[in-house]
Tab-separated table of C-alpha atoms (C1' of nucleotides) in Angstrom:
chain	number	residue	atom	x	y	z
U	260	UNK	CA	-15.017	0.048	23.767
U	261	UNK	CA	-11.338	0.362	24.580
U	262	UNK	CA	-10.139	3.784	25.525
U	263	UNK	CA	-7.455	3.706	22.846
U	264	UNK	CA	-10.177	3.181	20.251
U	265	UNK	CA	-11.964	6.241	21.544
U	266	UNK	CA	-8.852	8.339	21.247
U	267	UNK	CA	-8.391	7.150	17.684
U	268	UNK	CA	-11.999	7.971	16.843
U	269	UNK	CA	-11.555	11.466	18.206
U	270	UNK	CA	-8.458	11.968	16.097
U	271	UNK	CA	-10.256	10.856	12.969
U	272	UNK	CA	-12.996	13.306	13.788
U	273	UNK	CA	-10.424	16.027	14.219
U	274	UNK	CA	-8.728	15.071	10.949
U	275	UNK	CA	-12.049	15.596	9.217
U	276	UNK	CA	-11.378	13.133	6.415
U	277	UNK	CA	-9.002	10.339	5.628
U	278	UNK	CA	-5.951	9.733	7.744
U	279	UNK	CA	-3.344	7.024	7.781
U	280	UNK	CA	-2.313	5.168	10.912
U	281	UNK	CA	0.844	7.229	11.066
U	282	UNK	CA	-1.104	10.457	10.755
U	283	UNK	CA	-3.449	9.444	13.541
U	284	UNK	CA	-0.437	8.677	15.663
U	285	UNK	CA	1.047	12.091	15.008
U	286	UNK	CA	-2.248	13.805	15.754
U	287	UNK	CA	-2.365	12.182	19.186
U	288	UNK	CA	1.279	12.443	20.156
U	289	UNK	CA	1.391	15.969	18.764
U	290	UNK	CA	-0.958	17.027	21.539
U	291	UNK	CA	1.430	15.637	24.121
U	292	UNK	CA	-0.552	12.458	24.766
U	293	UNK	CA	1.479	9.291	24.600
U	294	UNK	CA	0.344	6.256	22.657
U	295	UNK	CA	2.162	3.569	20.709
U	296	UNK	CA	1.848	3.073	17.009
U	297	UNK	CA	1.000	-0.567	17.642
U	298	UNK	CA	-2.022	0.459	19.636
U	299	UNK	CA	-3.184	2.706	16.820
U	300	UNK	CA	-3.056	-0.178	14.385
U	301	UNK	CA	-4.906	-2.456	16.776
U	302	UNK	CA	-7.558	0.148	17.489
U	303	UNK	CA	-8.067	0.784	13.782
U	304	UNK	CA	-8.516	-2.930	13.191
U	305	UNK	CA	-11.142	-3.188	15.915
U	306	UNK	CA	-12.954	-0.130	14.643
U	307	UNK	CA	-12.939	-1.633	11.183
U	308	UNK	CA	-14.493	-4.854	12.447
U	309	UNK	CA	-17.115	-2.884	14.325
U	310	UNK	CA	-17.764	-0.992	11.113
U	311	UNK	CA	-17.102	2.344	12.728
U	312	UNK	CA	-14.377	3.268	10.271
U	313	UNK	CA	-13.895	2.760	6.546
U	314	UNK	CA	-10.591	1.864	5.035
U	315	UNK	CA	-9.313	2.722	1.582
U	316	UNK	CA	-5.891	2.734	-0.042
U	317	UNK	CA	-3.744	5.574	-1.251
U	318	UNK	CA	-2.092	5.126	-4.597
U	319	UNK	CA	1.085	3.926	-2.948
U	320	UNK	CA	-0.832	1.252	-1.058
U	321	UNK	CA	-0.887	2.920	2.339
U	322	UNK	CA	-4.138	2.323	4.189
U	323	UNK	CA	-6.198	5.375	5.068
U	324	UNK	CA	-9.133	5.430	7.463
U	325	UNK	CA	-12.113	7.628	8.007
U	326	UNK	CA	-15.162	7.686	10.221
U	327	UNK	CA	-18.072	5.826	8.706
U	328	UNK	CA	-20.944	7.973	7.624
U	329	UNK	CA	-18.803	11.016	7.226
U	330	UNK	CA	-19.494	12.747	3.955
U	331	UNK	CA	-16.891	11.497	1.606
U	332	UNK	CA	-15.391	13.629	-1.058
U	333	UNK	CA	-13.024	13.531	-3.958
U	334	UNK	CA	-9.843	15.351	-4.734
U	335	UNK	CA	-8.654	17.650	-7.453
U	336	UNK	CA	-4.884	17.692	-7.210
U	337	UNK	CA	-2.420	19.903	-9.024
U	338	UNK	CA	0.330	17.745	-10.467
U	339	UNK	CA	2.871	20.529	-10.204
U	340	UNK	CA	2.377	22.287	-6.890
U	341	UNK	CA	0.313	19.682	-5.079
U	342	UNK	CA	-2.501	22.078	-4.261
U	343	UNK	CA	-5.602	20.050	-3.514
U	344	UNK	CA	-9.266	20.935	-3.686
U	345	UNK	CA	-11.883	18.781	-2.045
U	346	UNK	CA	-14.908	18.072	-4.188
U	347	UNK	CA	-18.166	17.220	-2.475
U	348	UNK	CA	-21.281	15.641	-3.889
U	349	UNK	CA	-21.997	15.829	-7.559
U	350	UNK	CA	-22.949	13.550	-10.371
U	351	UNK	CA	-20.419	10.865	-9.595
U	352	UNK	CA	-22.461	9.282	-6.831
U	353	UNK	CA	-25.363	8.822	-9.170
U	354	UNK	CA	-23.059	7.406	-11.804
U	355	UNK	CA	-21.636	4.920	-9.290
U	356	UNK	CA	-25.096	3.834	-8.190
U	357	UNK	CA	-26.292	3.447	-11.762
U	358	UNK	CA	-23.308	1.339	-12.736
U	359	UNK	CA	-23.584	-0.804	-9.607
U	360	UNK	CA	-27.237	-1.388	-10.331
U	361	UNK	CA	-26.600	-2.256	-13.940
U	362	UNK	CA	-24.174	-5.013	-12.978
U	363	UNK	CA	-26.019	-6.122	-9.832
U	364	UNK	CA	-23.215	-5.252	-7.469
U	365	UNK	CA	-24.063	-4.459	-3.862
U	366	UNK	CA	-22.412	-2.292	-1.218
U	367	UNK	CA	-20.492	-0.392	-3.825
U	368	UNK	CA	-17.965	2.209	-2.850
U	369	UNK	CA	-15.963	4.299	-5.190
U	370	UNK	CA	-12.823	6.302	-5.350
U	371	UNK	CA	-12.372	9.056	-7.876
U	372	UNK	CA	-9.669	11.621	-8.078
U	373	UNK	CA	-8.747	14.254	-10.599
U	374	UNK	CA	-5.221	15.328	-11.487
U	375	UNK	CA	-4.370	18.381	-13.514
U	376	UNK	CA	-2.586	21.686	-13.535
U	377	UNK	CA	-3.952	24.494	-11.423
U	378	UNK	CA	-4.435	28.059	-12.574
U	379	UNK	CA	-1.310	29.280	-10.774
U	380	UNK	CA	1.037	26.779	-12.329
F	77	UNK	CA	10.118	-1.747	-25.978
F	78	UNK	CA	12.436	-3.630	-23.667
F	79	UNK	CA	12.430	-7.353	-23.987
F	80	UNK	CA	11.738	-7.790	-20.290
F	81	UNK	CA	8.601	-5.720	-20.754
F	82	UNK	CA	7.526	-8.025	-23.533
F	83	UNK	CA	8.010	-11.076	-21.381
F	84	UNK	CA	5.955	-9.462	-18.641
F	85	UNK	CA	3.208	-8.588	-21.102
F	86	UNK	CA	3.098	-12.186	-22.286
F	87	UNK	CA	2.813	-13.428	-18.723
F	88	UNK	CA	-0.043	-11.082	-18.020
F	89	UNK	CA	-1.743	-12.337	-21.136
F	90	UNK	CA	-1.221	-15.893	-19.970
F	91	UNK	CA	-2.524	-15.026	-16.506
F	92	UNK	CA	-5.689	-13.780	-18.157
F	93	UNK	CA	-6.539	-11.329	-15.417
F	94	UNK	CA	-4.864	-9.542	-12.568
F	95	UNK	CA	-1.503	-10.713	-11.309
F	96	UNK	CA	0.905	-9.344	-8.745
F	97	UNK	CA	4.568	-8.713	-9.470
F	98	UNK	CA	5.453	-11.853	-7.561
F	99	UNK	CA	2.965	-13.909	-9.551
F	100	UNK	CA	4.345	-12.630	-12.831
F	101	UNK	CA	7.780	-13.564	-11.604
F	102	UNK	CA	6.661	-17.077	-10.764
F	103	UNK	CA	4.936	-17.452	-14.115
F	104	UNK	CA	8.157	-16.652	-15.941
F	105	UNK	CA	10.623	-18.513	-13.745
F	106	UNK	CA	8.208	-21.433	-13.537
F	107	UNK	CA	8.740	-21.998	-17.246
F	108	UNK	CA	12.481	-22.221	-16.681
F	109	UNK	CA	13.227	-18.719	-17.951
F	110	UNK	CA	15.367	-16.645	-15.654
F	111	UNK	CA	14.483	-13.078	-14.723
F	112	UNK	CA	14.973	-10.986	-11.604
F	113	UNK	CA	12.135	-9.701	-9.493
F	114	UNK	CA	13.596	-6.215	-9.737
F	115	UNK	CA	13.274	-6.345	-13.503
F	116	UNK	CA	9.633	-7.347	-13.178
F	117	UNK	CA	8.924	-4.307	-11.044
F	118	UNK	CA	10.710	-2.003	-13.440
F	119	UNK	CA	8.962	-3.464	-16.457
F	120	UNK	CA	5.593	-3.107	-14.764
F	121	UNK	CA	6.356	0.519	-13.995
F	122	UNK	CA	7.274	1.241	-17.591
F	123	UNK	CA	4.198	-0.533	-18.859
F	124	UNK	CA	2.102	1.504	-16.480
F	125	UNK	CA	3.562	4.740	-17.767
F	126	UNK	CA	2.956	3.611	-21.329
F	127	UNK	CA	-0.610	2.814	-20.309
F	128	UNK	CA	-0.302	-0.770	-21.435
F	129	UNK	CA	-1.211	-2.167	-18.039
F	130	UNK	CA	-3.650	-1.169	-15.337
F	131	UNK	CA	-2.781	-1.271	-11.686
F	132	UNK	CA	-5.145	-1.835	-8.799
F	133	UNK	CA	-4.703	-2.869	-5.181
F	134	UNK	CA	-5.723	-6.028	-3.417
F	135	UNK	CA	-7.349	-5.536	-0.047
F	136	UNK	CA	-4.040	-6.114	1.679
F	137	UNK	CA	-2.445	-3.333	-0.346
F	138	UNK	CA	-0.495	-5.493	-2.766
F	139	UNK	CA	-0.444	-4.052	-6.276
F	140	UNK	CA	-1.978	-6.142	-9.030
F	141	UNK	CA	-1.539	-5.517	-12.734
F	142	UNK	CA	-3.469	-6.370	-15.839
F	143	UNK	CA	-3.336	-5.791	-19.551
F	144	UNK	CA	-5.629	-3.017	-20.571
F	145	UNK	CA	-7.128	-1.971	-23.834
F	146	UNK	CA	-6.386	1.340	-25.462
F	147	UNK	CA	-9.676	2.925	-24.563
F	148	UNK	CA	-9.905	4.835	-21.315
F	149	UNK	CA	-12.183	3.040	-18.933
F	150	UNK	CA	-12.994	2.425	-15.292
F	151	UNK	CA	-13.359	-0.667	-13.194
F	152	UNK	CA	-16.061	-2.272	-11.127
F	153	UNK	CA	-14.313	-4.806	-8.916
F	154	UNK	CA	-15.804	-7.406	-6.620
F	155	UNK	CA	-14.080	-7.147	-3.249
F	156	UNK	CA	-14.579	-10.828	-2.554
F	157	UNK	CA	-13.879	-12.777	-5.736
F	158	UNK	CA	-11.987	-10.151	-7.717
F	159	UNK	CA	-14.302	-10.354	-10.705
F	160	UNK	CA	-13.894	-7.167	-12.704
F	161	UNK	CA	-16.118	-5.348	-15.132
F	162	UNK	CA	-14.773	-2.641	-17.361
F	163	UNK	CA	-16.925	0.461	-17.560
F	164	UNK	CA	-16.634	2.575	-20.657
F	165	UNK	CA	-17.732	6.127	-21.260
F	166	UNK	CA	-20.526	7.594	-19.232
F	167	UNK	CA	-21.223	10.609	-17.127
F	168	UNK	CA	-17.953	10.665	-15.279
F	169	UNK	CA	-15.985	12.294	-18.078
F	170	UNK	CA	-18.425	15.170	-18.118
F	171	UNK	CA	-18.254	15.437	-14.375
F	172	UNK	CA	-14.463	15.600	-14.493
F	173	UNK	CA	-14.535	18.287	-17.138
F	174	UNK	CA	-17.108	20.314	-15.253
F	175	UNK	CA	-15.131	20.182	-12.015
F	176	UNK	CA	-11.879	21.019	-13.778
F	177	UNK	CA	-13.530	23.986	-15.396
F	178	UNK	CA	-15.048	25.195	-12.150
F	179	UNK	CA	-11.654	25.340	-10.462
F	180	UNK	CA	-9.737	26.452	-13.537
F	181	UNK	CA	-7.564	23.370	-13.734
F	182	UNK	CA	-6.123	22.387	-17.073
F	183	UNK	CA	-5.061	19.053	-18.560
F	184	UNK	CA	-7.100	17.142	-16.054
F	185	UNK	CA	-6.961	13.376	-15.905
F	186	UNK	CA	-9.016	11.246	-13.620
F	187	UNK	CA	-9.115	7.842	-12.072
F	188	UNK	CA	-12.323	6.321	-10.820
F	189	UNK	CA	-12.939	2.794	-9.649
F	190	UNK	CA	-15.858	1.112	-7.994
F	191	UNK	CA	-15.608	-1.631	-5.398
F	192	UNK	CA	-18.491	-3.747	-4.215
F	193	UNK	CA	-19.854	-7.243	-3.922
F	194	UNK	CA	-20.911	-8.998	-7.089
F	195	UNK	CA	-24.140	-10.904	-7.502
F	196	UNK	CA	-22.458	-14.280	-7.105
F	197	UNK	CA	-20.762	-13.488	-3.801
Z	131	DA	C1'	36.006	-5.148	-32.750
Z	132	DT	C1'	35.024	-1.435	-29.466
Z	133	DG	C1'	33.233	1.821	-26.495
Z	134	DA	C1'	29.132	4.143	-24.742
Z	135	DA	C1'	24.660	3.577	-23.163
Z	136	DA	C1'	20.921	0.815	-21.728
Z	137	DA	C1'	19.283	-3.166	-19.331
Z	138	DC	C1'	19.869	-6.534	-15.879
Z	139	DG	C1'	19.757	-8.629	-11.333
Z	140	DA	C1'	21.685	-9.769	-6.650
Z	141	DC	C1'	21.549	-7.520	-2.647
Z	142	DA	C1'	20.593	-3.981	0.656
Z	143	DA	C1'	17.492	-0.347	2.149
Z	144	DT	C1'	12.945	1.497	3.118
Z	145	DC	C1'	8.415	1.731	4.731
Z	146	DA	C1'	3.871	0.178	6.329
Z	147	DT	C1'	2.087	-3.308	8.961
Z	148	DT	C1'	2.080	-7.404	12.065
Z	149	DT	C1'	3.912	-10.287	15.619
Z	150	DT	C1'	6.234	-11.134	19.917
Z	151	DC	C1'	6.779	-10.693	24.504
Z	152	DA	C1'	7.692	-8.436	28.747
Z	153	DT	C1'	5.508	-5.009	31.470
Z	154	DT	C1'	1.640	-2.359	33.093
Z	155	DT	C1'	-3.155	-1.651	33.967
Z	156	DC	C1'	-7.697	-3.223	34.781
Z	157	DT	C1'	-10.976	-6.553	36.921
Z	158	DG	C1'	-13.643	-9.147	40.110
Z	159	DG	C1'	-13.564	-11.802	44.181
Z	160	DT	C1'	-12.123	-12.123	48.944
A	215	DA	C1'	-7.399	-2.888	50.482
A	216	DC	C1'	-5.176	-7.067	48.437
A	217	DC	C1'	-4.258	-10.289	45.066
A	218	DA	C1'	-4.378	-13.289	41.016
A	219	DG	C1'	-5.623	-13.680	36.412
A	220	DA	C1'	-7.004	-11.367	32.200
A	221	DA	C1'	-6.619	-7.728	29.030
A	222	DA	C1'	-4.146	-3.842	27.141
A	223	DT	C1'	-0.003	-1.600	26.027
A	224	DG	C1'	4.194	-0.539	23.478
A	225	DA	C1'	9.175	-1.271	22.309
A	226	DA	C1'	11.525	-3.958	19.457
A	227	DA	C1'	11.921	-7.528	16.069
A	228	DA	C1'	9.850	-9.787	12.096
A	229	DT	C1'	7.521	-9.636	7.764
A	230	DG	C1'	6.592	-8.593	3.108
A	231	DA	C1'	6.124	-5.560	-0.824
A	232	DT	C1'	8.539	-2.273	-3.233
A	233	DT	C1'	12.538	0.656	-4.431
A	234	DG	C1'	17.496	2.017	-4.634
A	235	DT	C1'	22.359	0.822	-5.479
A	236	DC	C1'	25.883	-0.609	-8.105
A	237	DG	C1'	28.748	-3.773	-10.477
A	238	DT	C1'	28.123	-6.806	-14.515
A	239	DT	C1'	26.194	-8.018	-18.981
A	240	DT	C1'	24.002	-7.045	-23.293
A	241	DT	C1'	22.930	-4.091	-27.241
A	242	DC	C1'	24.119	-1.405	-30.951
A	243	DA	C1'	25.993	1.987	-33.916
A	244	DT	C1'	30.354	2.962	-35.704
DNA sequence: ATGAAAACGACAATCATTTTCATTTCTGGT
DNA sequence: ACCAGAAATGAAAATGATTGTCGTTTTCAT
C-alpha cells in the first residue's frame, strides 16, 4: 500500500462520511502536509480498485468517496438555508433490499435524499 | 413550450431510453436539422424543471436524460448494461414523510435511486 | 410594419478529472 | 555506501462536460 493511499484513507476517516477529491486534498494540506491533487486522484483510484472506498456522485456529477463498510446515511437538506441533517438507518434499507430481490438485482446500492424547508425557515 | 424543447423531447422518444446531451444533439443534427449544443442543454434543463424528463448519471459522471411519466417514481438501474426498472409507490414515501415530520421539515421532496447488477449481467 | 422580449447559437469560461513528463524518492544488488 | 532502474510524485497542460456571455435572429402583439 502506497503511503499516499494511507494518507487519503486517514482523511476519509477524519471526514467521517463522503468527501470529494478536492475536499480530501484540503483536509490534508490544511494540516500543513503537502500533497498534490494528482496524487489524491491516483490514490482514490487505487483504493477504489482495491474496494477499500466506495464512490458515488453528487447531483452536479462530482465524485464523492467514502470508506467501505462505514455506516452510510442519507440527508435531509433545507432548500432555503442549506441546513443538513444526517439520517441513519431506517426503513429505506429494507425497501431497497426488497426491491432488489423482486427484480433479481445483486450488489444493490442506493442513494436517497430529502429536500424540504426546515422549521426555522 | 419552446420549440427546441419539443425537438429534444422527440429525440428522447426516438432514443427510447437514456441519452446524453451530446447524443440528443447528434440525433437531431444527424437528421440534417440544425441546433446548437447550448440549446440542447438549456432545453434539457427546462424539461427537468417541468418534470418532463428524468436525469441520472453515468458512471463517468455524464448526465443522461430520459422521458418520464407523470407519476412520481424511482429507478433501479443496472450499473453494467444500463437496464432500468421504474419503481412505483412503496414504503419510501412513508419513510420520507416520517423523517420530515421527525425533524419538522415541511414541503419535503425526495429522490431515491437504486444501483446494482441485473440478473443478465 | 415595428419594437420589445424571448430564443438561439457560436464562442469563451469554468470545473472536475486525466494525461504528460520531468524530477524526486525508493529499491535491490554490488 | 553507491548506483542504476523502477516507481511515485506533482506542476502544468489537456480533456471533456457543462455553463455563461453576448450579439443576432425569431416571435408576437400592437
